[in-house]
């Protein structure tokens, strides 16, 4: 079946511009996550959506970062006024959120963001 | 808070050698433990998991046992192949939480 998809695969932007990154989770998965993978920081959690509950935004590094999930499916991560330190691979994952343990998360291919 | 520590790489091996990547964790309660693999140019893939103490996860010849007494989840493979060259990430998920906490990753290079 189709996996998690992300677009664009690569994005180069100038410092100070806004960018939007898109994630399409696996059909039927109710939980959606954003992570960031960078050389200096490794893999970091950013934000988590589960159904209609309020998202867990505890990993967002600044108020320039925001995300929304429309209709319980597609999600968009927005970075405003991009800075060079925002350069990273942004990963989206989804899970079925089973009732006990597991909570296996399946990752998309990522969006490589380069801020010049 | 939660944390995962894994051995730094790169680990360079010859084909058919035995591979061990150490992983230890710090967490309250009883987390689930995972190994993810990232092949060159590809995304993260779930390799195996264990959800409670003494569980053994296995896949593609890799194994890891959830050891609560030593808070460890070491990854092993008896005979590696060139195709196992990748970066391996150990991760934990708290039972009551949602975010994965990852180790720093270990790059493995298998030479023919």
PDB file of C-alpha atoms in Angstrom:
ATOM      1  CA  UNK A   1       0.000   0.000   0.000  1.00  0.00           C
ATOM      2  CA  UNK A   2       0.957   3.662  -0.254  1.00  0.00           C
ATOM      3  CA  UNK A   3       3.314   4.948   2.390  1.00  0.00           C
ATOM      4  CA  UNK A   4       3.735   8.400   3.869  1.00  0.00           C
ATOM      5  CA  UNK A   5       4.397  10.937   1.159  1.00  0.00           C
ATOM      6  CA  UNK A   6       5.999  14.357   1.492  1.00  0.00           C
ATOM      7  CA  UNK A   7       6.447  17.274  -0.841  1.00  0.00           C
ATOM      8  CA  UNK A   8       8.537  18.868  -2.045  1.00  0.00           C
ATOM      9  CA  UNK A   9      11.463  16.473  -1.770  1.00  0.00           C
ATOM     10  CA  UNK A  10      13.892  19.383  -1.894  1.00  0.00           C
ATOM     11  CA  UNK A  11      13.394  23.058  -1.171  1.00  0.00           C
ATOM     12  CA  UNK A  12      15.936  25.836  -1.455  1.00  0.00           C
ATOM     13  CA  UNK A  13      14.849  29.200  -0.105  1.00  0.00           C
ATOM     14  CA  UNK A  14      16.375  32.521   0.748  1.00  0.00           C
ATOM     15  CA  UNK A  15      16.771  33.606   4.329  1.00  0.00           C
ATOM     16  CA  UNK A  16      13.700  35.467   5.509  1.00  0.00           C
ATOM     17  CA  UNK A  17      11.225  33.746   3.181  1.00  0.00           C
ATOM     18  CA  UNK A  18       8.345  31.563   4.351  1.00  0.00           C
ATOM     19  CA  UNK A  19       8.117  27.889   3.359  1.00  0.00           C
ATOM     20  CA  UNK A  20       5.393  25.266   3.510  1.00  0.00           C
ATOM     21  CA  UNK A  21       6.095  21.561   3.696  1.00  0.00           C
ATOM     22  CA  UNK A  22       3.388  19.005   3.054  1.00  0.00           C
ATOM     23  CA  UNK A  23       2.777  15.545   4.451  1.00  0.00           C
ATOM     24  CA  UNK A  24       0.220  12.970   3.340  1.00  0.00           C
ATOM     25  CA  UNK A  25      -0.025  10.169   5.933  1.00  0.00           C
ATOM     26  CA  UNK A  26      -0.890   6.526   5.401  1.00  0.00           C
ATOM     27  CA  UNK A  27      -4.605   6.096   4.898  1.00  0.00           C
ATOM     28  CA  UNK A  28      -6.331   5.141   8.138  1.00  0.00           C
ATOM     29  CA  UNK A  29      -3.544   6.389  10.383  1.00  0.00           C
ATOM     30  CA  UNK A  30      -4.952   8.788  12.946  1.00  0.00           C
ATOM     31  CA  UNK A  31      -1.673  10.057  14.385  1.00  0.00           C
ATOM     32  CA  UNK A  32       0.750  12.292  12.496  1.00  0.00           C
ATOM     33  CA  UNK A  33       4.179  13.516  13.600  1.00  0.00           C
ATOM     34  CA  UNK A  34       6.800  15.940  12.365  1.00  0.00           C
ATOM     35  CA  UNK A  35      10.484  15.496  13.150  1.00  0.00           C
ATOM     36  CA  UNK A  36      13.612  17.284  12.040  1.00  0.00           C
ATOM     37  CA  UNK A  37      16.928  15.668  11.174  1.00  0.00           C
ATOM     38  CA  UNK A  38      19.954  17.924  11.201  1.00  0.00           C
ATOM     39  CA  UNK A  39      23.680  17.361  11.495  1.00  0.00           C
ATOM     40  CA  UNK A  40      24.058  19.201  14.751  1.00  0.00           C
ATOM     41  CA  UNK A  41      20.909  18.070  16.527  1.00  0.00           C
ATOM     42  CA  UNK A  42      20.199  14.586  15.236  1.00  0.00           C
ATOM     43  CA  UNK A  43      16.541  13.574  15.062  1.00  0.00           C
ATOM     44  CA  UNK A  44      14.220  15.904  16.977  1.00  0.00           C
ATOM     45  CA  UNK A  45      10.491  15.758  17.586  1.00  0.00           C
ATOM     46  CA  UNK A  46       8.588  18.852  16.475  1.00  0.00           C
ATOM     47  CA  UNK A  47       4.824  18.351  16.726  1.00  0.00           C
ATOM     48  CA  UNK A  48       2.210  15.609  17.006  1.00  0.00           C
ATOM     49  CA  UNK A  49      -1.444  15.402  15.933  1.00  0.00           C
ATOM     50  CA  UNK A  50      -3.903  12.786  17.136  1.00  0.00           C
ATOM     51  CA  UNK A  51      -7.442  12.869  15.820  1.00  0.00           C
ATOM     52  CA  UNK A  52      -9.325  15.956  16.959  1.00  0.00           C
ATOM     53  CA  UNK A  53      -7.221  16.494  20.057  1.00  0.00           C
ATOM     54  CA  UNK A  54      -5.125  19.601  20.502  1.00  0.00           C
ATOM     55  CA  UNK A  55      -1.693  19.022  18.942  1.00  0.00           C
ATOM     56  CA  UNK A  56       1.385  18.509  21.076  1.00  0.00           C
ATOM     57  CA  UNK A  57       3.596  21.413  19.992  1.00  0.00           C
ATOM     58  CA  UNK A  58       6.227  20.940  22.651  1.00  0.00           C
ATOM     59  CA  UNK A  59       9.045  20.321  20.169  1.00  0.00           C
ATOM     60  CA  UNK A  60       8.615  23.387  17.979  1.00  0.00           C
ATOM     61  CA  UNK A  61      11.861  25.384  18.292  1.00  0.00           C
ATOM     62  CA  UNK A  62      10.335  28.859  17.939  1.00  0.00           C
ATOM     63  CA  UNK A  63       7.109  30.658  17.138  1.00  0.00           C
ATOM     64  CA  UNK A  64       8.238  30.877  13.510  1.00  0.00           C
ATOM     65  CA  UNK A  65       7.224  27.223  13.225  1.00  0.00           C
ATOM     66  CA  UNK A  66       3.594  26.151  12.972  1.00  0.00           C
ATOM     67  CA  UNK A  67       1.671  23.205  11.627  1.00  0.00           C
ATOM     68  CA  UNK A  68      -1.883  22.306  10.856  1.00  0.00           C
ATOM     69  CA  UNK A  69      -3.706  19.181   9.902  1.00  0.00           C
ATOM     70  CA  UNK A  70      -6.830  19.555   7.828  1.00  0.00           C
ATOM     71  CA  UNK A  71      -9.625  17.010   7.870  1.00  0.00           C
ATOM     72  CA  UNK A  72      -7.585  14.639   9.978  1.00  0.00           C
ATOM     73  CA  UNK A  73      -5.355  13.789   7.033  1.00  0.00           C
ATOM     74  CA  UNK A  74      -2.894  16.026   5.198  1.00  0.00           C
ATOM     75  CA  UNK A  75      -0.611  18.220   7.288  1.00  0.00           C
ATOM     76  CA  UNK A  76       1.357  21.333   6.449  1.00  0.00           C
ATOM     77  CA  UNK A  77       4.400  22.520   8.380  1.00  0.00           C
ATOM     78  CA  UNK A  78       5.056  26.221   7.907  1.00  0.00           C
ATOM     79  CA  UNK A  79       8.288  27.993   8.724  1.00  0.00           C
ATOM     80  CA  UNK A  80       8.116  31.775   8.645  1.00  0.00           C
ATOM     81  CA  UNK A  81      11.080  34.068   8.107  1.00  0.00           C
ATOM     82  CA  UNK A  82      13.434  31.157   7.557  1.00  0.00           C
ATOM     83  CA  UNK A  83      16.909  31.235   9.064  1.00  0.00           C
ATOM     84  CA  UNK A  84      19.997  29.306   8.034  1.00  0.00           C
ATOM     85  CA  UNK A  85      19.757  27.155  11.151  1.00  0.00           C
ATOM     86  CA  UNK A  86      16.415  25.882   9.849  1.00  0.00           C
ATOM     87  CA  UNK A  87      18.281  23.955   7.137  1.00  0.00           C
ATOM     88  CA  UNK A  88      17.551  20.276   7.793  1.00  0.00           C
ATOM     89  CA  UNK A  89      15.577  17.311   6.567  1.00  0.00           C
ATOM     90  CA  UNK A  90      11.984  17.531   7.793  1.00  0.00           C
ATOM     91  CA  UNK A  91      10.431  14.119   8.334  1.00  0.00           C
ATOM     92  CA  UNK A  92       6.776  13.267   8.662  1.00  0.00           C
ATOM     93  CA  UNK A  93       5.528  10.040  10.215  1.00  0.00           C
ATOM     94  CA  UNK A  94       2.145   8.499  10.866  1.00  0.00           C
ATOM     95  CA  UNK A  95       0.858   5.704  13.046  1.00  0.00           C
ATOM     96  CA  UNK A  96      -2.319   3.774  13.599  1.00  0.00           C
ATOM     97  CA  UNK A  97      -2.037   4.455  17.297  1.00  0.00           C
ATOM     98  CA  UNK A  98      -2.978   0.999  18.483  1.00  0.00           C
ATOM     99  CA  UNK A  99      -4.427   0.674  21.945  1.00  0.00           C
ATOM    100  CA  UNK A 100      -1.466  -0.909  23.675  1.00  0.00           C
ATOM    101  CA  UNK A 101       2.229  -0.472  23.234  1.00  0.00           C
ATOM    102  CA  UNK A 102       3.824  -0.472  19.803  1.00  0.00           C
ATOM    103  CA  UNK A 103       2.596   2.798  18.271  1.00  0.00           C
ATOM    104  CA  UNK A 104       4.813   2.018  15.307  1.00  0.00           C
ATOM    105  CA  UNK A 105       5.557   5.145  13.362  1.00  0.00           C
ATOM    106  CA  UNK A 106       6.124   4.988   9.620  1.00  0.00           C
ATOM    107  CA  UNK A 107       8.215   7.706   8.068  1.00  0.00           C
ATOM    108  CA  UNK A 108       8.042   9.528   4.789  1.00  0.00           C
ATOM    109  CA  UNK A 109      11.105  10.234   2.616  1.00  0.00           C
ATOM    110  CA  UNK A 110      11.521  13.728   4.037  1.00  0.00           C
ATOM    111  CA  UNK A 111      11.866  17.234   2.657  1.00  0.00           C
ATOM    112  CA  UNK A 112      15.402  18.581   2.496  1.00  0.00           C
ATOM    113  CA  UNK A 113      15.245  22.296   3.268  1.00  0.00           C
ATOM    114  CA  UNK A 114      18.220  24.502   2.476  1.00  0.00           C
ATOM    115  CA  UNK A 115      18.142  28.135   3.548  1.00  0.00           C
ATOM    116  CA  UNK A 116      20.683  30.295   1.731  1.00  0.00           C
TER     117      UNK A 116
ATOM    118  CA  UNK B   1      13.690  13.310  30.795  1.00  0.00           C
ATOM    119  CA  UNK B   2      13.971  10.492  28.330  1.00  0.00           C
ATOM    120  CA  UNK B   3      17.198   9.839  26.489  1.00  0.00           C
ATOM    121  CA  UNK B   4      18.822   7.230  24.286  1.00  0.00           C
ATOM    122  CA  UNK B   5      22.532   6.671  23.981  1.00  0.00           C
ATOM    123  CA  UNK B   6      24.048   4.568  21.273  1.00  0.00           C
ATOM    124  CA  UNK B   7      27.602   3.885  20.264  1.00  0.00           C
ATOM    125  CA  UNK B   8      29.169   6.352  17.917  1.00  0.00           C
ATOM    126  CA  UNK B   9      30.282   5.224  14.524  1.00  0.00           C
ATOM    127  CA  UNK B  10      31.326   4.681  12.009  1.00  0.00           C
ATOM    128  CA  UNK B  11      31.525   0.953  12.468  1.00  0.00           C
ATOM    129  CA  UNK B  12      33.425  -0.699   9.642  1.00  0.00           C
ATOM    130  CA  UNK B  13      33.115  -4.444   9.153  1.00  0.00           C
ATOM    131  CA  UNK B  14      33.925  -7.070   6.609  1.00  0.00           C
ATOM    132  CA  UNK B  15      31.161  -9.069   5.010  1.00  0.00           C
ATOM    133  CA  UNK B  16      29.963 -12.015   7.153  1.00  0.00           C
ATOM    134  CA  UNK B  17      31.279 -10.409  10.349  1.00  0.00           C
ATOM    135  CA  UNK B  18      29.220 -10.173  13.538  1.00  0.00           C
ATOM    136  CA  UNK B  19      27.631  -6.798  14.235  1.00  0.00           C
ATOM    137  CA  UNK B  20      26.669  -5.347  17.600  1.00  0.00           C
ATOM    138  CA  UNK B  21      25.432  -1.807  18.125  1.00  0.00           C
ATOM    139  CA  UNK B  22      24.983  -0.876  21.759  1.00  0.00           C
ATOM    140  CA  UNK B  23      21.961   1.117  22.877  1.00  0.00           C
ATOM    141  CA  UNK B  24      21.016   2.173  26.388  1.00  0.00           C
ATOM    142  CA  UNK B  25      18.125   4.312  27.503  1.00  0.00           C
ATOM    143  CA  UNK B  26      16.868   6.442  30.354  1.00  0.00           C
ATOM    144  CA  UNK B  27      13.138   6.695  30.861  1.00  0.00           C
ATOM    145  CA  UNK B  28      10.495   6.540  33.539  1.00  0.00           C
ATOM    146  CA  UNK B  29       7.950   3.777  33.334  1.00  0.00           C
ATOM    147  CA  UNK B  30       8.036   1.120  30.650  1.00  0.00           C
ATOM    148  CA  UNK B  31       8.826   2.497  27.209  1.00  0.00           C
ATOM    149  CA  UNK B  32       8.600   0.644  23.923  1.00  0.00           C
ATOM    150  CA  UNK B  33      11.937   0.329  22.134  1.00  0.00           C
ATOM    151  CA  UNK B  34      12.690   0.455  18.432  1.00  0.00           C
ATOM    152  CA  UNK B  35      15.486   0.190  15.929  1.00  0.00           C
ATOM    153  CA  UNK B  36      15.153   2.213  12.748  1.00  0.00           C
ATOM    154  CA  UNK B  37      17.464   1.989   9.733  1.00  0.00           C
ATOM    155  CA  UNK B  38      18.264   4.627   7.143  1.00  0.00           C
ATOM    156  CA  UNK B  39      19.846   3.292   3.963  1.00  0.00           C
ATOM    157  CA  UNK B  40      21.841   5.731   1.807  1.00  0.00           C
ATOM    158  CA  UNK B  41      19.523   8.210   0.115  1.00  0.00           C
ATOM    159  CA  UNK B  42      16.410   6.723   1.701  1.00  0.00           C
ATOM    160  CA  UNK B  43      14.058   7.512   4.559  1.00  0.00           C
ATOM    161  CA  UNK B  44      13.808   5.954   7.999  1.00  0.00           C
ATOM    162  CA  UNK B  45      12.477   2.424   8.075  1.00  0.00           C
ATOM    163  CA  UNK B  46      11.314   0.518  11.118  1.00  0.00           C
ATOM    164  CA  UNK B  47      13.643  -2.468  11.554  1.00  0.00           C
ATOM    165  CA  UNK B  48      12.332  -4.076  14.726  1.00  0.00           C
ATOM    166  CA  UNK B  49      10.629  -3.333  18.020  1.00  0.00           C
ATOM    167  CA  UNK B  50      10.034  -4.641  21.543  1.00  0.00           C
ATOM    168  CA  UNK B  51       7.264  -3.444  23.808  1.00  0.00           C
ATOM    169  CA  UNK B  52       8.058  -5.040  27.182  1.00  0.00           C
ATOM    170  CA  UNK B  53      10.923  -6.417  29.195  1.00  0.00           C
ATOM    171  CA  UNK B  54      12.571  -9.580  27.841  1.00  0.00           C
ATOM    172  CA  UNK B  55      10.825  -9.213  24.473  1.00  0.00           C
ATOM    173  CA  UNK B  56      13.048  -9.958  21.511  1.00  0.00           C
ATOM    174  CA  UNK B  57      12.475  -8.078  18.284  1.00  0.00           C
ATOM    175  CA  UNK B  58      13.807  -9.597  15.084  1.00  0.00           C
ATOM    176  CA  UNK B  59      13.779  -8.829  11.375  1.00  0.00           C
ATOM    177  CA  UNK B  60      16.068  -9.431   8.376  1.00  0.00           C
ATOM    178  CA  UNK B  61      18.516 -11.376  10.541  1.00  0.00           C
ATOM    179  CA  UNK B  62      18.765  -8.568  13.106  1.00  0.00           C
ATOM    180  CA  UNK B  63      17.788  -9.109  16.729  1.00  0.00           C
ATOM    181  CA  UNK B  64      17.504  -6.979  19.859  1.00  0.00           C
ATOM    182  CA  UNK B  65      16.327  -7.935  23.353  1.00  0.00           C
ATOM    183  CA  UNK B  66      14.659  -5.478  25.734  1.00  0.00           C
ATOM    184  CA  UNK B  67      16.719  -5.711  28.942  1.00  0.00           C
ATOM    185  CA  UNK B  68      15.081  -3.692  31.691  1.00  0.00           C
ATOM    186  CA  UNK B  69      17.691  -4.583  34.302  1.00  0.00           C
ATOM    187  CA  UNK B  70      20.440  -3.000  32.199  1.00  0.00           C
ATOM    188  CA  UNK B  71      18.145  -0.517  30.374  1.00  0.00           C
ATOM    189  CA  UNK B  72      19.553  -1.729  27.087  1.00  0.00           C
ATOM    190  CA  UNK B  73      18.371  -2.750  23.629  1.00  0.00           C
ATOM    191  CA  UNK B  74      21.510  -3.787  21.765  1.00  0.00           C
ATOM    192  CA  UNK B  75      21.196  -4.618  18.064  1.00  0.00           C
ATOM    193  CA  UNK B  76      22.942  -7.730  16.719  1.00  0.00           C
ATOM    194  CA  UNK B  77      23.353  -9.528  13.444  1.00  0.00           C
ATOM    195  CA  UNK B  78      25.363 -12.689  13.039  1.00  0.00           C
ATOM    196  CA  UNK B  79      26.604 -12.241   9.481  1.00  0.00           C
ATOM    197  CA  UNK B  80      26.390  -8.847   7.831  1.00  0.00           C
ATOM    198  CA  UNK B  81      26.198  -8.137   4.119  1.00  0.00           C
ATOM    199  CA  UNK B  82      27.293  -5.142   2.089  1.00  0.00           C
ATOM    200  CA  UNK B  83      23.600  -4.259   1.755  1.00  0.00           C
ATOM    201  CA  UNK B  84      23.428  -3.723   5.543  1.00  0.00           C
ATOM    202  CA  UNK B  85      25.522  -0.568   5.173  1.00  0.00           C
ATOM    203  CA  UNK B  86      23.306   2.145   6.638  1.00  0.00           C
ATOM    204  CA  UNK B  87      22.734   4.379   9.648  1.00  0.00           C
ATOM    205  CA  UNK B  88      20.953   2.670  12.541  1.00  0.00           C
ATOM    206  CA  UNK B  89      18.909   4.583  15.099  1.00  0.00           C
ATOM    207  CA  UNK B  90      17.754   3.302  18.471  1.00  0.00           C
ATOM    208  CA  UNK B  91      14.595   4.971  19.772  1.00  0.00           C
ATOM    209  CA  UNK B  92      12.139   4.815  22.648  1.00  0.00           C
ATOM    210  CA  UNK B  93       8.468   5.654  22.999  1.00  0.00           C
ATOM    211  CA  UNK B  94       6.967   6.142  26.411  1.00  0.00           C
ATOM    212  CA  UNK B  95       3.835   4.134  26.984  1.00  0.00           C
ATOM    213  CA  UNK B  96       1.834   7.218  27.812  1.00  0.00           C
ATOM    214  CA  UNK B  97       3.532   9.529  25.336  1.00  0.00           C
ATOM    215  CA  UNK B  98       3.694   9.902  21.623  1.00  0.00           C
ATOM    216  CA  UNK B  99       7.019  11.246  20.536  1.00  0.00           C
ATOM    217  CA  UNK B 100       9.955   9.048  19.646  1.00  0.00           C
ATOM    218  CA  UNK B 101      13.225   9.891  21.360  1.00  0.00           C
ATOM    219  CA  UNK B 102      16.148   8.895  19.158  1.00  0.00           C
ATOM    220  CA  UNK B 103      19.755   8.107  19.773  1.00  0.00           C
ATOM    221  CA  UNK B 104      22.382   9.856  17.710  1.00  0.00           C
ATOM    222  CA  UNK B 105      22.597   7.110  15.095  1.00  0.00           C
ATOM    223  CA  UNK B 106      25.408   4.706  14.250  1.00  0.00           C
ATOM    224  CA  UNK B 107      26.783   4.525  10.743  1.00  0.00           C
ATOM    225  CA  UNK B 108      27.715   0.994   9.661  1.00  0.00           C
ATOM    226  CA  UNK B 109      29.870   0.308   6.636  1.00  0.00           C
ATOM    227  CA  UNK B 110      30.231  -3.268   5.446  1.00  0.00           C
ATOM    228  CA  UNK B 111      33.071  -3.911   3.023  1.00  0.00           C
ATOM    229  CA  UNK B 112      33.164  -6.884   0.644  1.00  0.00           C
TER     230      UNK B 112
END
